[in-house]
């Protein structure tokens, strides 16, 4: 019975959503952990883009979602996203910032971030964004192909 419970726990741990929050304000980091944490998520925190890259490099499994602030010490969110794109990061990226100027928005759009939310943001907006971005799309229906003609 213990083996069965261990196996179920390992499967559960593997299926959890892995989220990296990149934020230099401890209060916002704490709030994100409260909002996004739970049995279906594994939250990792980094205080700036530089620390985020270190944690990404050291992670045993890739992150599914990265939520980053824009304005941070050492490396800002824009530089972080640029480096993530160079590394071909395939997860979802959400930018949360009080400093979303037209220039910043355009730069993030060119880097194809998945979502941008202005601070202060509504809790419902963040939860909706996470739901939309992490929902696994159903497989599209495709009709079977006709068998190729055989000569003879």
Coordinates of C-alpha atoms in Angstrom, one line a residue:
X1 CA 0.0 0.0 0.0
X2 CA 2.9 2.4 0.7
X3 CA 4.3 1.7 -2.7
X4 CA 1.0 2.6 -4.4
X5 CA 0.8 5.9 -2.4
X6 CA 4.3 6.8 -3.3
X7 CA 3.7 6.1 -7.0
X8 CA 0.5 8.2 -7.0
X9 CA 2.4 11.1 -5.3
X10 CA 5.2 10.9 -7.9
X11 CA 2.7 11.1 -10.7
X12 CA 0.9 14.0 -9.1
X13 CA 4.2 15.9 -8.6
X14 CA 5.1 15.4 -12.2
X15 CA 1.7 16.7 -13.5
X16 CA 1.9 20.0 -11.4
X17 CA 2.1 23.3 -13.2
X18 CA 5.6 24.7 -12.8
X19 CA 5.4 28.5 -12.4
X20 CA 8.4 30.9 -12.0
X21 CA 7.5 34.4 -10.6
X22 CA 10.1 37.1 -11.2
X23 CA 9.4 40.0 -9.0
X24 CA 11.6 42.3 -6.8
X25 CA 8.7 43.4 -4.5
X26 CA 8.3 40.9 -1.6
X27 CA 4.6 41.8 -1.1
X28 CA 3.8 41.1 -4.8
X29 CA 5.8 37.8 -4.7
X30 CA 3.9 36.7 -1.6
X31 CA 0.5 37.7 -3.2
X32 CA 1.4 35.7 -6.4
X33 CA 2.3 32.7 -4.3
X34 CA -1.0 32.9 -2.5
X35 CA -3.0 33.3 -5.7
X36 CA -1.3 30.7 -7.8
X37 CA -0.1 28.2 -5.2
X38 CA -2.0 25.1 -4.3
X39 CA -1.9 21.4 -5.0
X40 CA -1.9 21.9 -8.8
X41 CA 1.1 24.2 -8.9
X42 CA 4.8 24.4 -7.9
X43 CA 5.8 28.1 -7.5
X44 CA 9.5 29.2 -7.7
X45 CA 10.5 32.8 -7.0
X46 CA 13.3 35.0 -8.4
X47 CA 13.9 38.6 -7.4
X48 CA 15.2 39.7 -10.8
X49 CA 15.9 38.5 -14.3
X50 CA 19.4 37.4 -13.5
X51 CA 18.2 35.2 -10.7
X52 CA 15.4 33.9 -12.9
X53 CA 18.0 32.7 -15.5
X54 CA 20.0 31.0 -12.8
X55 CA 16.9 29.2 -11.5
X56 CA 15.8 28.2 -15.1
X57 CA 19.2 26.8 -15.7
X58 CA 19.3 24.8 -12.5
X59 CA 15.7 23.5 -12.8
X60 CA 15.3 19.7 -13.2
X61 CA 12.2 20.3 -15.4
X62 CA 11.3 23.3 -17.5
X63 CA 8.8 25.9 -16.2
X64 CA 5.4 26.0 -17.8
X65 CA 4.7 29.7 -17.0
X66 CA 7.0 32.6 -16.2
X67 CA 5.3 35.7 -14.7
X68 CA 7.7 38.6 -14.7
X69 CA 7.7 42.2 -13.6
X70 CA 9.3 44.7 -16.0
X71 CA 11.2 47.1 -13.8
X72 CA 13.7 45.2 -11.6
X73 CA 17.4 45.6 -10.5
X74 CA 20.2 43.9 -12.4
X75 CA 18.1 42.6 -15.3
X76 CA 14.6 43.9 -16.2
X77 CA 11.8 41.8 -17.6
X78 CA 12.4 42.9 -21.2
X79 CA 16.0 41.7 -21.1
X80 CA 14.9 38.5 -19.4
X81 CA 12.3 37.8 -22.1
X82 CA 14.9 38.5 -24.8
X83 CA 17.2 35.9 -23.3
X84 CA 14.4 33.4 -22.9
X85 CA 13.6 33.7 -26.6
X86 CA 17.3 33.2 -27.5
X87 CA 17.1 30.0 -25.4
X88 CA 14.0 29.0 -27.2
X89 CA 11.8 28.9 -24.1
X90 CA 8.5 27.4 -25.1
X91 CA 6.4 28.0 -22.0
X92 CA 4.0 30.9 -21.4
X93 CA 5.2 34.3 -20.4
X94 CA 3.0 36.9 -18.5
X95 CA 4.3 40.4 -17.9
X96 CA 2.9 42.3 -14.8
X97 CA 4.1 45.9 -14.6
X98 CA 3.2 49.4 -13.6
X99 CA 5.6 50.6 -16.3
X100 CA 4.0 49.4 -19.5
X101 CA 4.8 52.3 -21.9
X102 CA 4.0 52.2 -25.6
X103 CA 7.6 51.3 -26.3
X104 CA 7.7 48.5 -23.7
X105 CA 4.4 47.1 -25.0
X106 CA 5.7 47.1 -28.5
X107 CA 8.9 45.4 -27.5
X108 CA 7.1 42.7 -25.5
X109 CA 4.7 42.2 -28.5
X110 CA 7.7 41.7 -30.8
X111 CA 9.0 39.1 -28.4
X112 CA 5.6 37.4 -28.5
X113 CA 4.8 37.4 -24.8
X114 CA 1.5 35.7 -24.1
X115 CA -0.1 38.3 -21.8
X116 CA 0.6 41.7 -20.4
X117 CA -1.2 43.0 -17.3
X118 CA -0.8 46.5 -15.8
X119 CA -0.2 46.9 -12.1
X120 CA -2.2 47.3 -10.1
X121 CA -4.0 44.3 -11.6
X122 CA -7.3 42.7 -10.7
X123 CA -6.9 39.2 -9.2
X124 CA -9.6 37.9 -11.5
X125 CA -7.6 39.1 -14.5
X126 CA -4.5 37.2 -13.5
X127 CA -6.6 34.0 -12.7
X128 CA -8.4 34.3 -16.1
X129 CA -5.0 34.8 -17.8
X130 CA -3.6 31.7 -16.1
X131 CA -6.7 29.7 -17.0
X132 CA -6.6 30.7 -20.7
X133 CA -2.9 30.2 -21.0
X134 CA -2.6 26.9 -19.3
X135 CA -5.7 25.2 -20.6
X136 CA -4.7 22.2 -22.7
X137 CA -6.3 22.5 -26.1
X138 CA -8.3 19.5 -27.2
X139 CA -7.0 17.6 -30.2
X140 CA -8.6 18.9 -33.4
X141 CA -10.8 16.5 -35.4
X142 CA -9.3 15.3 -38.6
X143 CA -11.0 13.1 -41.1
X144 CA -9.0 10.0 -42.0
X145 CA -7.0 10.3 -45.2
X146 CA -8.0 8.1 -48.2
X147 CA -5.6 5.2 -48.8
X148 CA -3.2 5.9 -51.7
X149 CA -4.1 4.3 -55.0
X150 CA -2.2 1.2 -55.8
X151 CA -1.3 0.4 -59.4
X152 CA -1.7 -3.2 -60.5

